[in-house]
Amino acid sequence: MALSDDDIQACARRLHHAERTRTQIRQLSQDFPVITIADAYAIQKAWVDIKIAEGRIVRGHKIGLTSKAMQSALNIDEPDSGVLLDDMFFADGGIIPTGRFIATRVEAELAFVMSKRLSGPDCTLFDVLNATDFVVPALEILDTRIERVDPKTKATRKIFDTIADNAANAGIVLGGRPIRPLDADLRWIGALCFKNGQLEETGLAAGVLNHPATAVAWLANKIAPLGLALEPGQVVLAGSFIRPIETRKGDTIQADYGAYGSVGCYFAQEA
């Protein structure tokens, strides 16, 4: 890694403060041009550790940047990942407190609920299917604690910034009809995504590395060198198969998964 432990801890504290105050910070890639992917994950872990010390509980993981188009745009050749904490879960059809976030966007995904411990290396799609209890329709709520565009240099956020920012994760909504992993060809599950009744995006789960379970296998293999695994009961967001939908106060988001039900939420201020 290129950054010192002091730098990593300081970046984590900055991100934590940014989230709490709803004030974005400058891109870490601008402050630390030598930052590496390993540094970014170390910052993410340090930030998650701060939250755990405050009482949060790890409930799962998210996988992002699973499409070839997004990977090419960021000049990377693999997805990224973040951590799901207990306070990130919202009820289907429930209220999302926009006052808690900075600049939300929403993506449609499939979530895997693990029944068995899944560990790498050499984890395969078939291992994922065997270790999964249910697959359920989901919405991921994204937020950005780091500026998307640097106001001085006009540089856009880089992969290091996104990873450090917990892969831009902020929330998750589970809904629809739970599916046993072998009861459907997961590649062909799709969604019609509406904002305020207007169709915004459509997509198929095959857009996630040709099969969403492949993304879950990637994650199990990625975290194995750290001595980590996907644990029973954890939820894993496999990756979006639509472009992010920008949201603001007053917006209603609904994703129609056809035979597999729907999932939605409403963005409102906290009472």
PDB file of N, CA and C in Angstrom, residues 13-113:
ATOM      1  N   ARG A  13     -11.953   8.729   8.991  1.00  0.00           N
ATOM      2  CA  ARG A  13     -12.634   9.698   9.852  1.00  0.00           C
ATOM      3  C   ARG A  13     -13.278  10.805   9.029  1.00  0.00           C
ATOM      4  N   ARG A  14     -12.619  11.223   7.949  1.00  0.00           N
ATOM      5  CA  ARG A  14     -13.196  12.251   7.077  1.00  0.00           C
ATOM      6  C   ARG A  14     -14.489  11.753   6.435  1.00  0.00           C
ATOM      7  N   LEU A  15     -14.484  10.512   5.977  1.00  0.00           N
ATOM      8  CA  LEU A  15     -15.684   9.945   5.370  1.00  0.00           C
ATOM      9  C   LEU A  15     -16.811   9.840   6.397  1.00  0.00           C
ATOM     10  N   HIS A  16     -16.475   9.433   7.600  1.00  0.00           N
ATOM     11  CA  HIS A  16     -17.477   9.303   8.655  1.00  0.00           C
ATOM     12  C   HIS A  16     -18.094  10.668   8.975  1.00  0.00           C
ATOM     13  N   HIS A  17     -17.257  11.669   9.046  1.00  0.00           N
ATOM     14  CA  HIS A  17     -17.748  13.024   9.322  1.00  0.00           C
ATOM     15  C   HIS A  17     -18.591  13.540   8.159  1.00  0.00           C
ATOM     16  N   ALA A  18     -18.166  13.235   6.933  1.00  0.00           N
ATOM     17  CA  ALA A  18     -18.916  13.665   5.753  1.00  0.00           C
ATOM     18  C   ALA A  18     -20.319  13.078   5.754  1.00  0.00           C
ATOM     19  N   GLU A  19     -20.424  11.798   6.106  1.00  0.00           N
ATOM     20  CA  GLU A  19     -21.737  11.165   6.135  1.00  0.00           C
ATOM     21  C   GLU A  19     -22.614  11.776   7.213  1.00  0.00           C
ATOM     22  N   ARG A  20     -22.043  12.010   8.366  1.00  0.00           N
ATOM     23  CA  ARG A  20     -22.825  12.548   9.484  1.00  0.00           C
ATOM     24  C   ARG A  20     -23.266  13.987   9.243  1.00  0.00           C
ATOM     25  N   THR A  21     -22.441  14.755   8.602  1.00  0.00           N
ATOM     26  CA  THR A  21     -22.761  16.171   8.394  1.00  0.00           C
ATOM     27  C   THR A  21     -23.387  16.427   7.033  1.00  0.00           C
ATOM     28  N   ARG A  22     -23.477  15.378   6.194  1.00  0.00           N
ATOM     29  CA  ARG A  22     -24.014  15.505   4.836  1.00  0.00           C
ATOM     30  C   ARG A  22     -23.239  16.559   4.043  1.00  0.00           C
ATOM     31  N   THR A  23     -21.914  16.497   4.180  1.00  0.00           N
ATOM     32  CA  THR A  23     -21.029  17.423   3.477  1.00  0.00           C
ATOM     33  C   THR A  23     -19.957  16.617   2.752  1.00  0.00           C
ATOM     34  N   GLN A  24     -19.970  16.672   1.437  1.00  0.00           N
ATOM     35  CA  GLN A  24     -19.006  15.882   0.673  1.00  0.00           C
ATOM     36  C   GLN A  24     -17.577  16.373   0.875  1.00  0.00           C
ATOM     37  N   ILE A  25     -16.644  15.431   0.783  1.00  0.00           N
ATOM     38  CA  ILE A  25     -15.229  15.760   0.884  1.00  0.00           C
ATOM     39  C   ILE A  25     -14.581  15.670  -0.494  1.00  0.00           C
ATOM     40  N   ARG A  26     -13.392  16.240  -0.594  1.00  0.00           N
ATOM     41  CA  ARG A  26     -12.649  16.203  -1.853  1.00  0.00           C
ATOM     42  C   ARG A  26     -12.252  14.766  -2.181  1.00  0.00           C
ATOM     43  N   GLN A  27     -12.124  14.478  -3.451  1.00  0.00           N
ATOM     44  CA  GLN A  27     -11.731  13.148  -3.883  1.00  0.00           C
ATOM     45  C   GLN A  27     -10.399  12.751  -3.241  1.00  0.00           C
ATOM     46  N   LEU A  28     -10.372  11.571  -2.676  1.00  0.00           N
ATOM     47  CA  LEU A  28      -9.140  11.091  -2.060  1.00  0.00           C
ATOM     48  C   LEU A  28      -8.046  10.898  -3.106  1.00  0.00           C
ATOM     49  N   SER A  29      -8.456  10.588  -4.321  1.00  0.00           N
ATOM     50  CA  SER A  29      -7.473  10.414  -5.398  1.00  0.00           C
ATOM     51  C   SER A  29      -6.811  11.728  -5.779  1.00  0.00           C
ATOM     52  N   GLN A  30      -7.431  12.858  -5.438  1.00  0.00           N
ATOM     53  CA  GLN A  30      -6.809  14.163  -5.659  1.00  0.00           C
ATOM     54  C   GLN A  30      -5.826  14.475  -4.527  1.00  0.00           C
ATOM     55  N   ASP A  31      -6.211  14.142  -3.313  1.00  0.00           N
ATOM     56  CA  ASP A  31      -5.331  14.394  -2.168  1.00  0.00           C
ATOM     57  C   ASP A  31      -4.158  13.425  -2.115  1.00  0.00           C
ATOM     58  N   PHE A  32      -4.387  12.202  -2.617  1.00  0.00           N
ATOM     59  CA  PHE A  32      -3.343  11.170  -2.585  1.00  0.00           C
ATOM     60  C   PHE A  32      -3.217  10.541  -3.978  1.00  0.00           C
ATOM     61  N   PRO A  33      -2.496  11.177  -4.880  1.00  0.00           N
ATOM     62  CA  PRO A  33      -2.391  10.662  -6.251  1.00  0.00           C
ATOM     63  C   PRO A  33      -1.790   9.259  -6.345  1.00  0.00           C
ATOM     64  N   VAL A  34      -1.066   8.817  -5.305  1.00  0.00           N
ATOM     65  CA  VAL A  34      -0.434   7.496  -5.348  1.00  0.00           C
ATOM     66  C   VAL A  34      -1.331   6.418  -4.744  1.00  0.00           C
ATOM     67  N   ILE A  35      -2.539   6.761  -4.360  1.00  0.00           N
ATOM     68  CA  ILE A  35      -3.438   5.802  -3.721  1.00  0.00           C
ATOM     69  C   ILE A  35      -3.629   4.569  -4.592  1.00  0.00           C
ATOM     70  N   THR A  36      -3.731   3.392  -3.949  1.00  0.00           N
ATOM     71  CA  THR A  36      -3.922   2.128  -4.656  1.00  0.00           C
ATOM     72  C   THR A  36      -5.273   1.514  -4.281  1.00  0.00           C
ATOM     73  N   ILE A  37      -5.629   0.467  -5.010  1.00  0.00           N
ATOM     74  CA  ILE A  37      -6.856  -0.265  -4.691  1.00  0.00           C
ATOM     75  C   ILE A  37      -6.782  -0.806  -3.260  1.00  0.00           C
ATOM     76  N   ALA A  38      -5.618  -1.327  -2.879  1.00  0.00           N
ATOM     77  CA  ALA A  38      -5.450  -1.856  -1.522  1.00  0.00           C
ATOM     78  C   ALA A  38      -5.651  -0.758  -0.484  1.00  0.00           C
ATOM     79  N   ASP A  39      -5.139   0.437  -0.757  1.00  0.00           N
ATOM     80  CA  ASP A  39      -5.351   1.565   0.152  1.00  0.00           C
ATOM     81  C   ASP A  39      -6.844   1.858   0.297  1.00  0.00           C
ATOM     82  N   ALA A  40      -7.546   1.850  -0.835  1.00  0.00           N
ATOM     83  CA  ALA A  40      -8.967   2.195  -0.825  1.00  0.00           C
ATOM     84  C   ALA A  40      -9.763   1.202   0.018  1.00  0.00           C
ATOM     85  N   TYR A  41      -9.476  -0.090  -0.126  1.00  0.00           N
ATOM     86  CA  TYR A  41     -10.175  -1.080   0.693  1.00  0.00           C
ATOM     87  C   TYR A  41      -9.789  -0.952   2.166  1.00  0.00           C
ATOM     88  N   ALA A  42      -8.536  -0.562   2.436  1.00  0.00           N
ATOM     89  CA  ALA A  42      -8.115  -0.354   3.823  1.00  0.00           C
ATOM     90  C   ALA A  42      -8.873   0.815   4.448  1.00  0.00           C
ATOM     91  N   ILE A  43      -9.092   1.870   3.673  1.00  0.00           N
ATOM     92  CA  ILE A  43      -9.870   3.012   4.166  1.00  0.00           C
ATOM     93  C   ILE A  43     -11.310   2.582   4.424  1.00  0.00           C
ATOM     94  N   GLN A  44     -11.884   1.828   3.468  1.00  0.00           N
ATOM     95  CA  GLN A  44     -13.253   1.331   3.653  1.00  0.00           C
ATOM     96  C   GLN A  44     -13.359   0.520   4.945  1.00  0.00           C
ATOM     97  N   LYS A  45     -12.405  -0.391   5.160  1.00  0.00           N
ATOM     98  CA  LYS A  45     -12.441  -1.225   6.363  1.00  0.00           C
ATOM     99  C   LYS A  45     -12.315  -0.374   7.629  1.00  0.00           C
ATOM    100  N   ALA A  46     -11.428   0.619   7.589  1.00  0.00           N
ATOM    101  CA  ALA A  46     -11.252   1.488   8.757  1.00  0.00           C
ATOM    102  C   ALA A  46     -12.536   2.245   9.065  1.00  0.00           C
ATOM    103  N   TRP A  47     -13.243   2.668   8.020  1.00  0.00           N
ATOM    104  CA  TRP A  47     -14.507   3.377   8.220  1.00  0.00           C
ATOM    105  C   TRP A  47     -15.570   2.438   8.787  1.00  0.00           C
ATOM    106  N   VAL A  48     -15.667   1.234   8.232  1.00  0.00           N
ATOM    107  CA  VAL A  48     -16.627   0.259   8.753  1.00  0.00           C
ATOM    108  C   VAL A  48     -16.304  -0.071  10.208  1.00  0.00           C
ATOM    109  N   ASP A  49     -15.022  -0.169  10.535  1.00  0.00           N
ATOM    110  CA  ASP A  49     -14.624  -0.448  11.921  1.00  0.00           C
ATOM    111  C   ASP A  49     -15.099   0.657  12.867  1.00  0.00           C
ATOM    112  N   ILE A  50     -15.055   1.903  12.404  1.00  0.00           N
ATOM    113  CA  ILE A  50     -15.567   3.012  13.224  1.00  0.00           C
ATOM    114  C   ILE A  50     -17.045   2.798  13.515  1.00  0.00           C
ATOM    115  N   LYS A  51     -17.779   2.407  12.486  1.00  0.00           N
ATOM    116  CA  LYS A  51     -19.223   2.210  12.656  1.00  0.00           C
ATOM    117  C   LYS A  51     -19.519   1.024  13.575  1.00  0.00           C
ATOM    118  N   ILE A  52     -18.754  -0.045  13.428  1.00  0.00           N
ATOM    119  CA  ILE A  52     -18.955  -1.207  14.293  1.00  0.00           C
ATOM    120  C   ILE A  52     -18.670  -0.835  15.746  1.00  0.00           C
ATOM    121  N   ALA A  53     -17.639  -0.028  15.957  1.00  0.00           N
ATOM    122  CA  ALA A  53     -17.314   0.425  17.312  1.00  0.00           C
ATOM    123  C   ALA A  53     -18.452   1.248  17.908  1.00  0.00           C
ATOM    124  N   GLU A  54     -19.256   1.877  17.039  1.00  0.00           N
ATOM    125  CA  GLU A  54     -20.395   2.668  17.499  1.00  0.00           C
ATOM    126  C   GLU A  54     -21.667   1.827  17.658  1.00  0.00           C
ATOM    127  N   GLY A  55     -21.571   0.521  17.382  1.00  0.00           N
ATOM    128  CA  GLY A  55     -22.714  -0.358  17.606  1.00  0.00           C
ATOM    129  C   GLY A  55     -23.349  -0.971  16.380  1.00  0.00           C
ATOM    130  N   ARG A  56     -22.862  -0.615  15.191  1.00  0.00           N
ATOM    131  CA  ARG A  56     -23.427  -1.185  13.981  1.00  0.00           C
ATOM    132  C   ARG A  56     -23.039  -2.660  13.847  1.00  0.00           C
ATOM    133  N   ILE A  57     -23.855  -3.410  13.080  1.00  0.00           N
ATOM    134  CA  ILE A  57     -23.638  -4.848  12.887  1.00  0.00           C
ATOM    135  C   ILE A  57     -23.540  -5.131  11.393  1.00  0.00           C
ATOM    136  N   VAL A  58     -22.562  -5.936  10.994  1.00  0.00           N
ATOM    137  CA  VAL A  58     -22.419  -6.322   9.589  1.00  0.00           C
ATOM    138  C   VAL A  58     -23.528  -7.300   9.233  1.00  0.00           C
ATOM    139  N   ARG A  59     -24.286  -6.965   8.184  1.00  0.00           N
ATOM    140  CA  ARG A  59     -25.403  -7.805   7.739  1.00  0.00           C
ATOM    141  C   ARG A  59     -25.164  -8.415   6.365  1.00  0.00           C
ATOM    142  N   GLY A  60     -24.068  -8.021   5.707  1.00  0.00           N
ATOM    143  CA  GLY A  60     -23.806  -8.577   4.388  1.00  0.00           C
ATOM    144  C   GLY A  60     -22.846  -7.737   3.595  1.00  0.00           C
ATOM    145  N   HIS A  61     -22.945  -7.885   2.268  1.00  0.00           N
ATOM    146  CA  HIS A  61     -22.011  -7.221   1.368  1.00  0.00           C
ATOM    147  C   HIS A  61     -22.737  -6.765   0.108  1.00  0.00           C
ATOM    148  N   LYS A  62     -22.145  -5.823  -0.580  1.00  0.00           N
ATOM    149  CA  LYS A  62     -22.645  -5.403  -1.895  1.00  0.00           C
ATOM    150  C   LYS A  62     -21.531  -5.518  -2.913  1.00  0.00           C
ATOM    151  N   ILE A  63     -21.917  -5.796  -4.132  1.00  0.00           N
ATOM    152  CA  ILE A  63     -20.977  -5.868  -5.247  1.00  0.00           C
ATOM    153  C   ILE A  63     -21.383  -4.813  -6.257  1.00  0.00           C
ATOM    154  N   GLY A  64     -20.418  -4.066  -6.753  1.00  0.00           N
ATOM    155  CA  GLY A  64     -20.697  -3.019  -7.723  1.00  0.00           C
ATOM    156  C   GLY A  64     -19.797  -3.114  -8.933  1.00  0.00           C
ATOM    157  N   LEU A  65     -20.084  -2.267  -9.901  1.00  0.00           N
ATOM    158  CA  LEU A  65     -19.280  -2.179 -11.130  1.00  0.00           C
ATOM    159  C   LEU A  65     -19.151  -3.545 -11.803  1.00  0.00           C
ATOM    160  N   THR A  66     -20.301  -4.216 -11.957  1.00  0.00           N
ATOM    161  CA  THR A  66     -20.284  -5.550 -12.551  1.00  0.00           C
ATOM    162  C   THR A  66     -20.441  -5.540 -14.064  1.00  0.00           C
ATOM    163  N   SER A  67     -20.812  -4.414 -14.644  1.00  0.00           N
ATOM    164  CA  SER A  67     -20.993  -4.364 -16.100  1.00  0.00           C
ATOM    165  C   SER A  67     -19.680  -4.022 -16.784  1.00  0.00           C
ATOM    166  N   LYS A  68     -19.485  -4.550 -17.965  1.00  0.00           N
ATOM    167  CA  LYS A  68     -18.271  -4.290 -18.738  1.00  0.00           C
ATOM    168  C   LYS A  68     -18.150  -2.814 -19.073  1.00  0.00           C
ATOM    169  N   ALA A  69     -19.280  -2.170 -19.333  1.00  0.00           N
ATOM    170  CA  ALA A  69     -19.247  -0.754 -19.693  1.00  0.00           C
ATOM    171  C   ALA A  69     -18.695   0.084 -18.545  1.00  0.00           C
ATOM    172  N   MET A  70     -19.161  -0.182 -17.319  1.00  0.00           N
ATOM    173  CA  MET A  70     -18.688   0.575 -16.171  1.00  0.00           C
ATOM    174  C   MET A  70     -17.231   0.275 -15.877  1.00  0.00           C
ATOM    175  N   GLN A  71     -16.825  -0.972 -16.023  1.00  0.00           N
ATOM    176  CA  GLN A  71     -15.431  -1.318 -15.776  1.00  0.00           C
ATOM    177  C   GLN A  71     -14.510  -0.627 -16.774  1.00  0.00           C
ATOM    178  N   SER A  72     -14.922  -0.590 -18.028  1.00  0.00           N
ATOM    179  CA  SER A  72     -14.113   0.081 -19.051  1.00  0.00           C
ATOM    180  C   SER A  72     -14.017   1.574 -18.783  1.00  0.00           C
ATOM    181  N   ALA A  73     -15.120   2.170 -18.323  1.00  0.00           N
ATOM    182  CA  ALA A  73     -15.133   3.604 -18.059  1.00  0.00           C
ATOM    183  C   ALA A  73     -14.171   3.980 -16.942  1.00  0.00           C
ATOM    184  N   LEU A  74     -13.987   3.065 -15.982  1.00  0.00           N
ATOM    185  CA  LEU A  74     -13.113   3.342 -14.845  1.00  0.00           C
ATOM    186  C   LEU A  74     -11.743   2.682 -14.989  1.00  0.00           C
ATOM    187  N   ASN A  75     -11.516   2.057 -16.155  1.00  0.00           N
ATOM    188  CA  ASN A  75     -10.225   1.436 -16.446  1.00  0.00           C
ATOM    189  C   ASN A  75      -9.871   0.356 -15.423  1.00  0.00           C
ATOM    190  N   ILE A  76     -10.849  -0.496 -15.104  1.00  0.00           N
ATOM    191  CA  ILE A  76     -10.623  -1.624 -14.213  1.00  0.00           C
ATOM    192  C   ILE A  76     -11.106  -2.892 -14.902  1.00  0.00           C
ATOM    193  N   ASP A  77     -10.734  -4.036 -14.351  1.00  0.00           N
ATOM    194  CA  ASP A  77     -11.139  -5.293 -14.981  1.00  0.00           C
ATOM    195  C   ASP A  77     -11.866  -6.228 -14.022  1.00  0.00           C
ATOM    196  N   GLU A  78     -12.337  -5.696 -12.893  1.00  0.00           N
ATOM    197  CA  GLU A  78     -13.116  -6.498 -11.965  1.00  0.00           C
ATOM    198  C   GLU A  78     -14.077  -5.598 -11.197  1.00  0.00           C
ATOM    199  N   PRO A  79     -15.084  -6.190 -10.546  1.00  0.00           N
ATOM    200  CA  PRO A  79     -16.028  -5.381  -9.765  1.00  0.00           C
ATOM    201  C   PRO A  79     -15.374  -4.793  -8.516  1.00  0.00           C
ATOM    202  N   ASP A  80     -16.182  -4.085  -7.718  1.00  0.00           N
ATOM    203  CA  ASP A  80     -15.739  -3.664  -6.398  1.00  0.00           C
ATOM    204  C   ASP A  80     -16.771  -4.146  -5.383  1.00  0.00           C
ATOM    205  N   SER A  81     -16.505  -3.917  -4.109  1.00  0.00           N
ATOM    206  CA  SER A  81     -17.429  -4.399  -3.089  1.00  0.00           C
ATOM    207  C   SER A  81     -17.456  -3.460  -1.893  1.00  0.00           C
ATOM    208  N   GLY A  82     -18.543  -3.562  -1.121  1.00  0.00           N
ATOM    209  CA  GLY A  82     -18.707  -2.784   0.097  1.00  0.00           C
ATOM    210  C   GLY A  82     -19.416  -3.624   1.140  1.00  0.00           C
ATOM    211  N   VAL A  83     -19.656  -3.041   2.299  1.00  0.00           N
ATOM    212  CA  VAL A  83     -20.224  -3.756   3.435  1.00  0.00           C
ATOM    213  C   VAL A  83     -21.624  -3.219   3.737  1.00  0.00           C
ATOM    214  N   LEU A  84     -22.569  -4.136   3.989  1.00  0.00           N
ATOM    215  CA  LEU A  84     -23.924  -3.774   4.393  1.00  0.00           C
ATOM    216  C   LEU A  84     -24.027  -3.846   5.908  1.00  0.00           C
ATOM    217  N   LEU A  85     -24.489  -2.762   6.514  1.00  0.00           N
ATOM    218  CA  LEU A  85     -24.664  -2.710   7.964  1.00  0.00           C
ATOM    219  C   LEU A  85     -26.149  -2.690   8.315  1.00  0.00           C
ATOM    220  N   ASP A  86     -26.454  -2.976   9.569  1.00  0.00           N
ATOM    221  CA  ASP A  86     -27.842  -3.166   9.966  1.00  0.00           C
ATOM    222  C   ASP A  86     -28.711  -1.939   9.759  1.00  0.00           C
ATOM    223  N   ASP A  87     -28.132  -0.739   9.861  1.00  0.00           N
ATOM    224  CA  ASP A  87     -28.948   0.475   9.716  1.00  0.00           C
ATOM    225  C   ASP A  87     -29.157   0.877   8.263  1.00  0.00           C
ATOM    226  N   MET A  88     -28.695   0.047   7.330  1.00  0.00           N
ATOM    227  CA  MET A  88     -28.874   0.333   5.906  1.00  0.00           C
ATOM    228  C   MET A  88     -30.116  -0.333   5.328  1.00  0.00           C
ATOM    229  N   PHE A  89     -30.814  -1.166   6.114  1.00  0.00           N
ATOM    230  CA  PHE A  89     -31.949  -1.932   5.602  1.00  0.00           C
ATOM    231  C   PHE A  89     -33.252  -1.174   5.844  1.00  0.00           C
ATOM    232  N   PHE A  90     -34.025  -1.013   4.766  1.00  0.00           N
ATOM    233  CA  PHE A  90     -35.313  -0.311   4.837  1.00  0.00           C
ATOM    234  C   PHE A  90     -36.422  -1.231   4.339  1.00  0.00           C
ATOM    235  N   ALA A  91     -37.628  -1.012   4.857  1.00  0.00           N
ATOM    236  CA  ALA A  91     -38.769  -1.868   4.526  1.00  0.00           C
ATOM    237  C   ALA A  91     -39.251  -1.616   3.101  1.00  0.00           C
ATOM    238  N   ASP A  92     -39.707  -2.683   2.469  1.00  0.00           N
ATOM    239  CA  ASP A  92     -40.326  -2.568   1.150  1.00  0.00           C
ATOM    240  C   ASP A  92     -41.549  -1.658   1.242  1.00  0.00           C
ATOM    241  N   GLY A  93     -41.622  -0.670   0.376  1.00  0.00           N
ATOM    242  CA  GLY A  93     -42.720   0.280   0.398  1.00  0.00           C
ATOM    243  C   GLY A  93     -42.591   1.332   1.478  1.00  0.00           C
ATOM    244  N   GLY A  94     -41.481   1.313   2.187  1.00  0.00           N
ATOM    245  CA  GLY A  94     -41.303   2.221   3.307  1.00  0.00           C
ATOM    246  C   GLY A  94     -40.701   3.559   2.914  1.00  0.00           C
ATOM    247  N   ILE A  95     -40.450   4.361   3.952  1.00  0.00           N
ATOM    248  CA  ILE A  95     -39.931   5.711   3.765  1.00  0.00           C
ATOM    249  C   ILE A  95     -38.412   5.712   3.893  1.00  0.00           C
ATOM    250  N   ILE A  96     -37.768   6.358   2.943  1.00  0.00           N
ATOM    251  CA  ILE A  96     -36.321   6.565   2.994  1.00  0.00           C
ATOM    252  C   ILE A  96     -36.095   7.987   3.500  1.00  0.00           C
ATOM    253  N   PRO A  97     -35.423   8.170   4.616  1.00  0.00           N
ATOM    254  CA  PRO A  97     -35.228   9.521   5.174  1.00  0.00           C
ATOM    255  C   PRO A  97     -34.157  10.293   4.407  1.00  0.00           C
ATOM    256  N   THR A  98     -34.584  11.089   3.441  1.00  0.00           N
ATOM    257  CA  THR A  98     -33.616  11.796   2.594  1.00  0.00           C
ATOM    258  C   THR A  98     -32.721  12.726   3.399  1.00  0.00           C
ATOM    259  N   GLY A  99     -33.206  13.190   4.559  1.00  0.00           N
ATOM    260  CA  GLY A  99     -32.385  14.058   5.378  1.00  0.00           C
ATOM    261  C   GLY A  99     -31.146  13.397   5.927  1.00  0.00           C
ATOM    262  N   ARG A 100     -31.064  12.086   5.800  1.00  0.00           N
ATOM    263  CA  ARG A 100     -29.898  11.334   6.283  1.00  0.00           C
ATOM    264  C   ARG A 100     -28.793  11.250   5.229  1.00  0.00           C
ATOM    265  N   PHE A 101     -29.144  11.552   3.965  1.00  0.00           N
ATOM    266  CA  PHE A 101     -28.214  11.322   2.866  1.00  0.00           C
ATOM    267  C   PHE A 101     -27.835  12.624   2.158  1.00  0.00           C
ATOM    268  N   ILE A 102     -26.932  12.497   1.178  1.00  0.00           N
ATOM    269  CA  ILE A 102     -26.421  13.669   0.463  1.00  0.00           C
ATOM    270  C   ILE A 102     -27.009  13.761  -0.938  1.00  0.00           C
ATOM    271  N   ALA A 103     -26.768  12.752  -1.755  1.00  0.00           N
ATOM    272  CA  ALA A 103     -27.226  12.772  -3.153  1.00  0.00           C
ATOM    273  C   ALA A 103     -27.542  11.336  -3.570  1.00  0.00           C
ATOM    274  N   THR A 104     -28.785  10.908  -3.332  1.00  0.00           N
ATOM    275  CA  THR A 104     -29.126   9.505  -3.511  1.00  0.00           C
ATOM    276  C   THR A 104     -29.417   9.145  -4.964  1.00  0.00           C
ATOM    277  N   ARG A 105     -29.103   7.895  -5.271  1.00  0.00           N
ATOM    278  CA  ARG A 105     -29.478   7.247  -6.525  1.00  0.00           C
ATOM    279  C   ARG A 105     -29.927   5.836  -6.181  1.00  0.00           C
ATOM    280  N   VAL A 106     -30.655   5.206  -7.086  1.00  0.00           N
ATOM    281  CA  VAL A 106     -31.198   3.873  -6.827  1.00  0.00           C
ATOM    282  C   VAL A 106     -30.872   2.947  -7.990  1.00  0.00           C
ATOM    283  N   GLU A 107     -30.562   1.689  -7.656  1.00  0.00           N
ATOM    284  CA  GLU A 107     -30.302   0.666  -8.661  1.00  0.00           C
ATOM    285  C   GLU A 107     -31.140  -0.575  -8.350  1.00  0.00           C
ATOM    286  N   ALA A 108     -31.489  -1.323  -9.394  1.00  0.00           N
ATOM    287  CA  ALA A 108     -32.237  -2.576  -9.248  1.00  0.00           C
ATOM    288  C   ALA A 108     -31.272  -3.749  -9.303  1.00  0.00           C
ATOM    289  N   GLU A 109     -31.453  -4.699  -8.392  1.00  0.00           N
ATOM    290  CA  GLU A 109     -30.517  -5.810  -8.284  1.00  0.00           C
ATOM    291  C   GLU A 109     -31.242  -7.061  -7.794  1.00  0.00           C
ATOM    292  N   LEU A 110     -30.501  -8.152  -7.736  1.00  0.00           N
ATOM    293  CA  LEU A 110     -30.940  -9.350  -7.038  1.00  0.00           C
ATOM    294  C   LEU A 110     -30.074  -9.513  -5.796  1.00  0.00           C
ATOM    295  N   ALA A 111     -30.716  -9.855  -4.683  1.00  0.00           N
ATOM    296  CA  ALA A 111     -29.995 -10.073  -3.437  1.00  0.00           C
ATOM    297  C   ALA A 111     -30.003 -11.559  -3.107  1.00  0.00           C
ATOM    298  N   PHE A 112     -28.850 -12.069  -2.711  1.00  0.00           N
ATOM    299  CA  PHE A 112     -28.704 -13.469  -2.316  1.00  0.00           C
ATOM    300  C   PHE A 112     -28.683 -13.545  -0.791  1.00  0.00           C
ATOM    301  N   VAL A 113     -29.541 -14.389  -0.228  1.00  0.00           N
ATOM    302  CA  VAL A 113     -29.560 -14.621   1.213  1.00  0.00           C
ATOM    303  C   VAL A 113     -28.879 -15.964   1.460  1.00  0.00           C
TER     304      VAL A 113
END
